[in-house]
XYZ file of C-alpha atoms in Angstrom:
489
model
C 132.016 79.236 154.292
C 129.687 82.016 153.492
C 127.258 81.108 150.966
C 126.854 83.417 147.904
C 123.513 85.245 147.685
C 121.238 83.823 145.195
C 121.172 85.540 141.779
C 117.997 87.955 140.966
C 116.179 86.397 138.066
C 114.582 88.488 135.172
C 113.060 87.380 131.938
C 115.064 89.744 129.980
C 118.330 91.590 131.043
C 119.397 94.733 128.744
C 123.160 95.651 129.055
C 123.398 99.416 128.667
C 121.359 102.192 129.367
C 122.040 104.432 126.242
C 119.975 105.313 123.017
C 119.582 101.524 122.364
C 118.850 100.293 125.929
C 116.072 102.691 126.422
C 114.513 101.946 123.247
C 114.800 98.156 123.846
C 113.109 99.037 127.313
C 110.145 100.948 125.664
C 109.662 98.109 123.262
C 109.432 95.674 125.861
C 107.147 97.407 128.183
C 104.819 98.050 124.981
C 104.828 94.806 123.334
C 105.770 92.249 126.014
C 104.140 93.706 129.212
C 104.513 90.403 131.130
C 108.241 90.240 130.867
C 110.295 91.407 133.825
C 113.450 93.159 132.918
C 116.437 94.846 134.112
C 118.775 97.368 132.636
C 122.475 97.077 133.671
C 124.478 100.161 133.189
C 128.393 100.232 133.799
C 128.455 104.067 134.233
C 126.427 106.295 136.868
C 123.942 107.737 134.492
C 121.570 107.341 131.279
C 122.901 108.413 128.049
C 125.597 106.091 126.818
C 127.478 107.807 123.865
C 125.725 111.256 124.361
C 126.832 111.452 127.929
C 130.455 109.998 127.673
C 131.342 112.437 124.773
C 131.911 116.080 126.006
C 134.243 117.559 123.443
C 133.302 120.855 121.843
C 130.546 120.861 119.185
C 129.564 117.393 119.853
C 126.589 116.537 117.710
C 124.802 113.964 115.758
C 125.987 113.077 112.295
C 122.656 112.147 111.257
C 119.267 113.806 111.495
C 117.059 113.543 114.485
C 114.115 112.604 112.306
C 116.088 109.284 111.781
C 118.148 109.026 114.903
C 115.180 109.663 116.921
C 112.932 106.773 118.064
C 109.962 105.877 115.906
C 107.724 106.177 119.070
C 108.847 109.609 120.189
C 108.688 112.702 117.818
C 111.834 114.691 118.163
C 110.659 118.390 118.390
C 113.488 120.482 118.768
C 113.982 123.094 115.593
C 117.489 121.467 114.945
C 117.458 118.505 112.799
C 121.083 118.010 113.200
C 121.180 118.263 117.110
C 123.900 118.843 119.744
C 125.075 116.234 122.110
C 123.307 117.999 125.121
C 119.949 118.045 123.405
C 120.096 114.347 122.403
C 121.137 113.397 125.751
C 118.066 115.372 127.166
C 115.720 113.282 124.535
C 117.073 109.763 125.635
C 116.684 110.711 129.493
C 113.242 112.208 128.775
C 112.159 109.269 126.957
C 113.382 106.970 130.045
C 111.685 109.223 132.624
C 108.422 109.608 130.590
C 108.184 105.634 130.552
C 109.396 104.675 133.781
C 112.253 102.941 132.203
C 114.602 104.723 134.441
C 113.400 102.870 137.418
C 114.533 99.651 135.703
C 118.173 100.619 135.651
C 120.826 99.436 137.936
C 123.753 101.849 137.889
C 127.432 101.021 138.145
C 126.883 97.480 137.159
C 129.612 96.817 134.570
C 128.704 93.326 132.877
C 131.821 91.291 132.589
C 130.424 87.719 131.877
C 127.660 85.973 130.504
C 127.258 82.215 130.834
C 124.762 80.218 129.062
C 123.411 76.939 130.350
C 121.379 74.582 127.828
C 120.330 72.380 130.343
C 118.640 75.357 132.399
C 118.025 77.284 129.466
C 119.262 80.557 131.598
C 122.081 83.122 131.244
C 124.023 83.726 134.380
C 125.261 87.323 133.948
C 128.235 88.543 136.248
C 128.419 92.202 136.755
C 130.999 94.302 138.727
C 129.162 96.676 140.940
C 130.963 99.758 141.967
C 130.115 101.827 144.957
C 131.787 104.913 143.447
C 134.600 105.256 145.900
C 136.904 102.529 144.421
C 135.242 99.430 146.062
C 133.434 96.996 143.927
C 132.027 93.441 144.015
C 130.481 91.033 141.798
C 126.903 90.335 141.623
C 124.818 87.580 139.751
C 121.773 87.675 137.649
C 119.917 85.006 135.883
C 117.848 85.570 132.743
C 116.039 83.869 130.097
C 117.065 86.371 127.427
C 120.123 88.419 127.127
C 119.828 91.582 125.213
C 123.233 93.712 124.524
C 122.426 97.322 123.885
C 126.119 98.334 125.019
C 127.148 99.994 121.435
C 130.030 99.355 118.920
C 133.095 100.659 120.585
C 135.457 100.547 123.645
C 134.242 103.203 126.147
C 137.615 103.183 128.181
C 139.728 104.332 125.577
C 139.753 105.748 121.992
C 142.121 104.766 119.357
C 145.562 106.582 119.248
C 148.403 105.589 116.849
C 151.854 105.108 118.175
C 153.601 108.484 117.012
C 157.147 108.860 117.212
C 158.175 111.724 119.543
C 154.966 111.573 121.418
C 156.699 112.301 124.641
C 158.571 115.131 123.496
C 155.760 117.375 122.849
C 155.717 120.270 125.604
C 152.031 121.047 124.955
C 148.746 119.421 125.798
C 147.495 116.260 124.057
C 143.993 115.252 123.983
C 141.888 112.555 122.633
C 137.956 113.692 122.213
C 136.945 110.391 124.129
C 138.748 111.601 127.080
C 138.151 115.418 126.753
C 139.010 117.429 129.762
C 136.440 119.867 130.795
C 139.147 122.605 132.412
C 140.957 122.577 128.845
C 141.451 126.233 127.826
C 142.070 126.569 124.052
C 141.282 130.299 123.687
C 143.816 131.944 121.793
C 145.786 128.832 121.110
C 147.240 127.178 118.224
C 145.378 123.821 117.871
C 146.172 120.900 115.529
C 143.200 118.306 115.286
C 144.517 115.026 113.719
C 142.009 113.308 111.875
C 139.238 114.045 109.097
C 136.279 112.028 110.175
C 132.969 113.196 111.753
C 134.672 114.157 115.113
C 137.432 115.999 113.654
C 135.114 117.998 111.292
C 132.696 118.732 114.405
C 135.768 119.936 116.491
C 137.382 122.112 114.065
C 134.940 124.693 113.628
C 133.669 124.585 117.227
C 137.312 125.158 118.635
C 137.973 127.720 115.845
C 135.422 130.101 117.668
C 137.832 130.904 120.458
C 141.182 129.371 119.384
C 144.098 131.399 118.005
C 143.889 129.038 114.822
C 142.860 125.427 114.316
C 144.516 123.119 111.622
C 142.827 120.021 110.634
C 145.645 117.748 109.925
C 144.503 114.593 107.788
C 146.413 111.696 106.131
C 143.787 111.501 103.615
C 140.558 113.444 102.893
C 136.974 112.203 103.670
C 133.553 113.427 101.779
C 132.104 116.284 103.560
C 128.686 117.228 103.041
C 127.052 120.781 104.255
C 123.180 120.280 105.339
C 120.993 122.972 106.983
C 120.972 122.419 110.717
C 116.947 123.278 110.648
C 114.571 121.530 108.319
C 112.281 124.061 107.153
C 109.664 121.632 105.930
C 109.499 119.886 109.255
C 108.953 123.286 110.928
C 106.228 124.245 108.551
C 104.569 120.562 108.724
C 104.695 120.918 112.425
C 102.504 124.317 112.533
C 99.918 122.486 110.205
C 99.600 119.002 111.311
C 101.191 118.750 114.692
C 104.431 117.062 115.972
C 103.662 113.516 115.309
C 102.415 113.669 111.883
C 105.174 116.013 110.772
C 107.853 113.788 112.560
C 106.871 110.515 110.669
C 106.539 112.437 107.204
C 109.809 113.846 107.479
C 111.361 110.471 108.816
C 110.360 108.646 105.754
C 111.474 111.509 103.447
C 114.884 111.596 104.974
C 114.829 107.651 104.948
C 113.972 107.542 101.239
C 116.227 110.348 100.288
C 119.290 108.523 102.097
C 118.490 105.081 100.488
C 118.384 106.915 96.986
C 121.405 108.733 97.376
C 123.328 105.620 98.946
C 122.356 103.750 95.884
C 122.998 106.551 93.445
C 126.607 106.763 94.792
C 127.005 102.904 94.703
C 125.924 102.742 90.934
C 127.432 106.006 89.807
C 130.350 106.981 92.252
C 132.059 109.404 89.836
C 129.027 111.387 89.378
C 127.973 111.530 92.863
C 131.569 112.534 93.649
C 131.389 115.430 91.412
C 128.288 116.392 93.025
C 129.831 116.489 96.503
C 132.883 118.415 95.292
C 130.787 120.787 93.625
C 129.130 121.566 96.951
C 132.688 122.030 98.413
C 133.772 124.382 95.689
C 130.564 126.562 96.270
C 131.229 126.799 99.647
C 135.007 127.530 99.406
C 135.468 129.311 96.339
C 137.357 128.776 93.270
C 140.573 129.441 94.762
C 140.620 127.151 97.392
C 142.684 123.787 96.752
C 139.951 121.111 96.542
C 142.285 118.496 96.892
C 141.711 118.579 100.550
C 138.262 117.390 100.162
C 139.076 114.957 97.365
C 139.157 111.328 98.667
C 141.020 108.186 96.984
C 138.104 106.013 97.851
C 134.397 105.897 96.425
C 131.649 107.663 98.300
C 130.257 105.494 101.079
C 133.056 103.035 101.113
C 133.375 105.134 104.465
C 130.544 107.154 106.140
C 129.973 110.727 104.658
C 131.046 113.714 107.047
C 127.725 116.105 107.489
C 128.403 119.806 108.611
C 125.423 121.620 109.479
C 125.009 125.070 107.924
C 128.491 124.422 106.389
C 130.193 125.473 109.678
C 133.537 123.834 108.836
C 133.611 125.598 105.512
C 132.664 129.021 107.232
C 135.705 128.657 109.477
C 138.098 127.787 106.513
C 136.624 130.763 104.671
C 137.413 133.151 107.496
C 140.767 131.680 107.878
C 140.021 130.784 111.641
C 141.065 127.316 110.395
C 142.930 125.655 107.684
C 143.298 121.850 106.285
C 146.418 120.390 105.883
C 146.905 116.898 103.974
C 150.129 114.990 104.811
C 151.649 111.994 106.882
C 153.138 112.538 110.326
C 156.895 112.129 110.746
C 156.952 112.641 114.466
C 155.887 114.928 117.215
C 158.548 117.787 118.230
C 158.833 119.687 121.458
C 156.473 122.519 119.590
C 154.174 120.567 117.398
C 154.217 118.106 114.480
C 156.769 117.457 111.748
C 155.405 115.960 108.665
C 157.084 113.514 106.575
C 157.496 116.393 103.683
C 159.625 118.389 106.358
C 157.084 120.823 107.240
C 156.225 121.512 110.745
C 152.767 122.592 112.264
C 153.344 124.659 115.625
C 151.244 123.569 118.202
C 149.859 124.388 121.853
C 147.288 121.736 121.827
C 147.122 118.415 119.797
C 143.776 116.728 119.544
C 144.234 113.053 118.255
C 140.650 112.584 116.602
C 142.181 109.295 115.370
C 139.108 107.063 115.844
C 137.473 104.358 117.983
C 138.271 100.955 118.944
C 135.396 98.740 117.799
C 134.299 96.214 120.422
C 131.404 93.782 120.265
C 128.847 93.592 122.969
C 130.879 95.912 125.572
C 133.821 93.453 125.705
C 131.618 90.778 127.794
C 133.098 87.390 128.060
C 130.456 84.905 126.662
C 130.300 81.397 127.355
C 127.892 78.670 126.182
C 127.861 75.510 128.432
C 131.339 76.461 129.735
C 132.955 76.800 126.330
C 134.179 80.415 125.652
C 132.577 81.999 122.302
C 135.140 83.241 119.741
C 132.727 85.594 117.868
C 135.096 85.600 114.879
C 133.865 82.149 114.418
C 130.169 82.771 114.291
C 127.941 84.409 111.474
C 125.531 87.035 112.116
C 121.745 86.436 111.829
C 119.589 89.302 110.585
C 122.365 91.568 111.828
C 121.337 90.847 115.619
C 122.045 87.313 116.605
C 124.841 85.031 116.264
C 125.141 81.201 114.986
C 124.775 78.687 117.608
C 124.536 81.308 120.692
C 120.897 80.703 121.978
C 118.513 83.731 123.412
C 121.130 86.483 122.739
C 120.459 89.649 120.715
C 122.716 92.590 120.409
C 121.862 95.811 118.747
C 124.070 97.218 115.881
C 122.690 100.082 113.716
C 123.553 100.738 109.864
C 126.660 102.010 108.585
C 124.930 104.050 105.940
C 122.074 105.331 107.920
C 120.865 106.360 111.430
C 121.794 103.988 114.241
C 118.240 104.040 115.814
C 116.525 103.071 112.493
C 117.918 99.403 113.007
C 117.633 99.744 116.622
C 113.975 100.184 116.593
C 113.532 97.438 114.095
C 115.716 94.951 116.234
C 113.525 95.744 119.389
C 110.425 94.820 117.397
C 111.879 91.778 116.241
C 112.994 90.806 119.860
C 109.368 91.183 120.974
C 108.058 89.127 118.114
C 110.512 86.387 119.100
C 109.557 86.485 122.954
C 105.937 86.156 122.232
C 106.069 83.482 119.664
C 108.080 81.331 121.902
C 105.844 81.992 124.888
C 102.856 80.977 122.661
C 104.387 77.612 121.692
C 105.990 76.915 124.953
C 109.832 77.246 123.654
C 112.357 78.102 126.221
C 115.408 78.377 123.502
C 115.958 79.863 120.141
C 119.232 79.645 118.103
C 120.190 80.495 114.703
C 121.957 77.509 113.070
C 123.354 77.563 109.588
C 121.974 74.490 107.563
C 122.980 75.514 104.084
C 126.340 74.474 103.294
C 126.601 76.600 100.223
C 126.483 79.890 102.324
C 129.935 81.626 101.937
C 131.239 83.550 104.987
C 131.973 87.431 104.064
C 133.195 90.284 106.362
C 130.511 91.488 108.310
C 130.956 95.118 107.500
C 132.062 96.225 104.038
C 133.813 99.434 104.957
C 137.254 100.603 104.456
C 137.122 103.134 107.487
C 140.200 102.318 109.800
C 138.299 101.445 112.957
C 136.397 98.847 110.920
C 139.501 97.473 109.225
C 141.412 97.372 112.490
C 138.651 95.044 114.155
C 137.363 92.906 111.360
C 139.503 89.897 112.523
C 137.598 90.002 115.868
C 133.971 90.298 114.435
C 131.511 87.763 113.248
C 130.967 87.056 109.691
C 128.001 87.657 107.400
C 126.894 85.009 105.047
C 126.165 85.406 101.110
C 122.684 84.773 101.412
C 119.612 85.827 103.721
C 118.989 85.604 106.712
C 122.688 85.745 107.356
C 123.289 88.695 104.791
C 123.313 92.272 106.157
C 121.997 94.538 103.433
C 122.163 97.797 105.193
C 118.826 98.653 103.762
C 115.955 99.908 105.915
C 113.265 99.349 103.430
C 114.373 95.687 102.970
C 114.724 95.139 106.964
C 111.281 96.538 107.649
C 109.693 93.681 105.621
C 112.062 90.969 107.033
C 112.045 92.118 110.469
C 108.568 93.494 111.204
C 106.673 91.024 108.804
C 108.856 88.272 108.047
C 108.511 84.539 109.710
C 110.210 84.247 113.144
C 110.014 80.514 112.335
C 112.163 80.644 109.036
C 113.734 77.117 109.152
C 116.926 78.764 110.214
C 116.055 79.544 113.729
C 116.024 76.402 115.947
C 113.395 76.216 118.813
C 113.117 74.005 121.698
């Protein structure tokens, strides 16, 4: 009988080589230089989301002064950047800091098992040769750091539409975009009203015969200049680094102000947003297509750089239809009001499938973890699960703001444990008055579909998620790591 090879051991094992994973590697190198770490990446390249998505017009829905890393200034003139530029930024960060040499590609993590007796995680990854063959390899680590994003990479969400197989044209989901798709001169229907749909419509409208955005209900859409002229001016006067941090903080504070304003005075905020749409589209346009049933920031606002969506609507290269789908037909989509939209191509921009920790099976001392029965600690750890952190960004601001703070906190935690000779840390709720609440207070479909599988948040700190960058700076950068809730041994 062949003896299985001994597992490689690392102090920290990072899962995922996207925006978060590369950031985690950088912070570990800077603040925990004695820690040996590795990054396991299921795909064959760096980039995560920014390599996976290839649909026309792919871009950030946050400005790059806050989506960029705190330690690497964004210097491109475009503040609202396209996907390839962001991918280049992430890969450049990895190469400049030697993080790319710590990555094992085609290693899809399937299972992580914690042993309290050994104070170790055993991580099993499926290693692919790229030619269809694969095997299971094992690693051990003292600390597991999940940077695998928040959605399922294999497939996006696509509702079951009646008559789906009757349509004689091509049906595409943005998460699986075929690079050979030719839509020049074609009639295109994009189903959806979120960030992906408002990106696709103006991009495809440049060459398509016509693009229709078919939405069941409207979203809030806000136009913003693609370039930040103040940032460009500050760069000339003070250099990249100072300009970056000044604009970063300006955008953070403005974002927090408008979020609070929207929460406290939703009707006034709504009038402001709709006023902007009226200015962009003119008084004759039916504003109902941009007037949602929900309050601002109950879902994310959709950002359109330089108002490109509105421009394509004004020029009649695109249009918006609000209605519910009855069924697909051989030549398009029939709505419940009896009208029909002709289509050569249908794009189902119907959303993501939320997935915690990339779908990895987690066991603690032989028992499988049900994350729905755990509580989220400081937006990064889970009750009664030792030595495990996963990165999750803000719902009302840029992902990387929370990612950077999480990485800083992990380094503080590791250094504290080393100084005090601890091998394990585990958040444990000792307050019986804490009420369990949904972890995300968002009405978006992708969130609502997944809530039953997600951990809970608590009604008090440190179990409460405030979605507030300034608050988290105080709590994560300067707050105690030994807070009475985290158990060390």
